[in-house]
Amino acid sequence: MADRRFFYTVKLTRNEETSSFLITYGPLPYEKYTSIDATIGKGISNKFLQLQGSVGLGVTTGIKRGAFLRSESTFFGTIDYYEKDQFTALSVPLEVSIMFKPTRWLGLGVAGFGNLNGARTYSGYLFRLSLGRLR
């Protein structure tokens, strides 16, 4: 059964590289991205399956590594230092998901997402567990 209505979302996404407790590893600075997006989407659903897709516009801001500065040896290895390159860019967020609904109140799914922007495009996937009245 197809639903003729669209759905709208406003989403805040934060992605950040981190170090382990008290141990710094990897290149510095750690990259961080924050995106605020408004999307429109469409979905189809039947008793056991739901498919959704959405696209929108947003603003992505963050810190990425710039030019290489130096390397430093530590007890745990070598740390490479780079310039801190702060950015703000318009973005196009995308998301596609599929969910299997074995019961009326439980859904298991997977979603793929991406954020296309001129500074640092990123993508990923996530597994979903949905509880509640699923339509």
Short mmCIF file of C-alpha atoms in Angstrom, two decimals:
data_model
loop_
_atom_site.label_atom_id
_atom_site.label_comp_id
_atom_site.label_asym_id
_atom_site.label_seq_id
_atom_site.Cartn_x
_atom_site.Cartn_y
_atom_site.Cartn_z
CA MET A 1 0.00 0.00 0.00
CA ALA A 2 1.47 3.35 -1.01
CA ASP A 3 1.00 6.48 1.08
CA ARG A 4 0.56 9.64 -0.99
CA ARG A 5 1.70 11.96 1.82
CA PHE A 6 5.21 13.30 2.28
CA PHE A 7 7.05 13.50 5.59
CA TYR A 8 9.25 16.38 6.75
CA THR A 9 12.15 16.31 9.19
CA VAL A 10 14.57 18.70 10.81
CA LYS A 11 17.70 16.90 11.92
CA LEU A 12 20.86 17.74 13.85
CA THR A 13 23.78 15.39 13.16
CA ARG A 14 27.13 15.38 14.97
CA ASN A 15 30.13 13.30 13.81
CA GLU A 16 33.40 13.42 15.71
CA GLU A 17 36.70 11.55 15.84
CA THR A 18 37.84 10.80 19.39
CA SER A 19 40.76 9.35 21.29
CA SER A 20 40.75 6.66 23.92
CA PHE A 21 40.81 7.52 27.62
CA LEU A 22 44.04 9.42 28.42
CA ILE A 23 45.76 8.20 25.23
CA THR A 24 45.96 10.42 22.18
CA TYR A 25 46.39 8.61 18.89
CA GLY A 26 45.94 9.38 15.22
CA PRO A 27 46.44 12.68 13.47
CA LEU A 28 45.49 15.94 15.21
CA PRO A 29 43.25 17.89 15.21
CA TYR A 30 40.39 15.39 15.37
CA GLU A 31 37.82 16.04 12.65
CA LYS A 32 34.34 17.17 13.75
CA TYR A 33 31.21 17.90 11.72
CA THR A 34 27.83 19.26 12.71
CA SER A 35 24.97 19.44 10.23
CA ILE A 36 21.53 21.02 10.56
CA ASP A 37 19.20 19.73 7.83
CA ALA A 38 15.61 20.11 6.68
CA THR A 39 14.41 17.21 4.52
CA ILE A 40 11.34 16.02 2.66
CA GLY A 41 10.72 12.35 2.13
CA LYS A 42 8.40 9.73 0.80
CA GLY A 43 7.71 6.23 1.99
CA ILE A 44 5.75 3.13 1.16
CA SER A 45 4.64 0.55 3.65
CA ASN A 46 2.68 -2.66 3.94
CA LYS A 47 2.07 -5.02 6.85
CA PHE A 48 5.65 -6.36 6.96
CA LEU A 49 7.91 -3.92 5.09
CA GLN A 50 8.57 -0.18 5.02
CA LEU A 51 10.77 1.72 2.55
CA GLN A 52 11.63 5.42 2.93
CA GLY A 53 13.79 7.96 1.17
CA SER A 54 14.45 11.64 1.84
CA VAL A 55 16.49 14.54 0.51
CA GLY A 56 16.89 18.14 1.65
CA LEU A 57 19.05 21.18 2.26
CA GLY A 58 21.26 21.97 5.20
CA VAL A 59 24.31 23.69 6.60
CA THR A 60 27.38 21.71 7.65
CA THR A 61 30.08 23.22 9.82
CA GLY A 62 33.14 21.73 11.43
CA ILE A 63 36.88 21.21 11.68
CA LYS A 64 38.98 19.23 9.23
CA ARG A 65 42.72 18.75 8.96
CA GLY A 66 44.58 21.25 6.78
CA ALA A 67 48.24 21.25 5.77
CA PHE A 68 50.71 18.97 7.55
CA LEU A 69 52.73 20.75 10.27
CA ARG A 70 54.95 18.21 12.06
CA SER A 71 55.28 14.74 13.62
CA GLU A 72 55.98 14.03 17.27
CA SER A 73 57.10 10.73 18.80
CA THR A 74 55.40 9.61 22.01
CA PHE A 75 55.47 6.50 24.17
CA PHE A 76 52.43 5.16 22.26
CA GLY A 77 53.64 6.02 18.74
CA THR A 78 53.90 8.97 16.39
CA ILE A 79 51.33 11.77 16.29
CA ASP A 80 51.01 13.86 13.16
CA TYR A 81 49.88 17.47 13.57
CA TYR A 82 47.96 19.42 10.92
CA GLU A 83 46.54 22.91 10.62
CA LYS A 84 43.01 23.28 11.99
CA ASP A 85 40.77 24.10 9.01
CA GLN A 86 37.33 25.34 10.10
CA PHE A 87 34.56 25.36 7.49
CA THR A 88 30.90 26.10 6.87
CA ALA A 89 29.19 24.81 3.73
CA LEU A 90 25.73 24.34 2.24
CA SER A 91 24.85 20.65 2.12
CA VAL A 92 22.45 18.17 0.55
CA PRO A 93 21.48 15.41 3.03
CA LEU A 94 20.23 12.09 1.66
CA GLU A 95 18.78 9.06 3.44
CA VAL A 96 17.31 5.72 2.33
CA SER A 97 15.96 3.12 4.76
CA ILE A 98 14.27 -0.26 4.78
CA MET A 99 12.54 -1.78 7.79
CA PHE A 100 11.12 -5.25 8.36
CA LYS A 101 8.11 -5.28 10.72
CA PRO A 102 7.66 -8.79 12.16
CA THR A 103 4.97 -7.51 14.57
CA ARG A 104 2.80 -4.38 14.82
CA TRP A 105 5.08 -2.89 17.49
CA LEU A 106 8.60 -4.05 16.46
CA GLY A 107 10.70 -2.99 13.47
CA LEU A 108 14.22 -3.99 12.44
CA GLY A 109 15.94 -2.05 9.71
CA VAL A 110 18.97 -0.51 8.10
CA ALA A 111 19.48 3.01 6.73
CA GLY A 112 22.11 4.55 4.52
CA PHE A 113 22.80 8.27 4.71
CA GLY A 114 25.02 10.83 3.08
CA ASN A 115 25.80 14.52 3.33
CA LEU A 116 27.03 16.10 0.11
CA ASN A 117 28.83 19.41 0.65
CA GLY A 118 31.74 21.34 -0.77
CA ALA A 119 34.00 21.02 2.28
CA ARG A 120 33.84 17.43 3.57
CA THR A 121 31.28 15.00 2.15
CA TYR A 122 30.53 12.01 4.38
CA SER A 123 28.30 8.94 4.37
CA GLY A 124 27.46 5.97 6.55
CA TYR A 125 24.88 3.46 7.61
CA LEU A 126 23.06 2.54 10.77
CA PHE A 127 20.98 -0.31 12.10
CA ARG A 128 17.55 0.51 13.51
CA LEU A 129 15.35 -0.98 16.17
CA SER A 130 11.88 0.63 16.24
CA LEU A 131 9.40 0.10 19.05
CA GLY A 132 5.86 1.43 19.12
CA ARG A 133 2.83 1.51 16.90
CA LEU A 134 4.27 1.03 13.42
CA ARG A 135 2.20 2.08 10.44
#
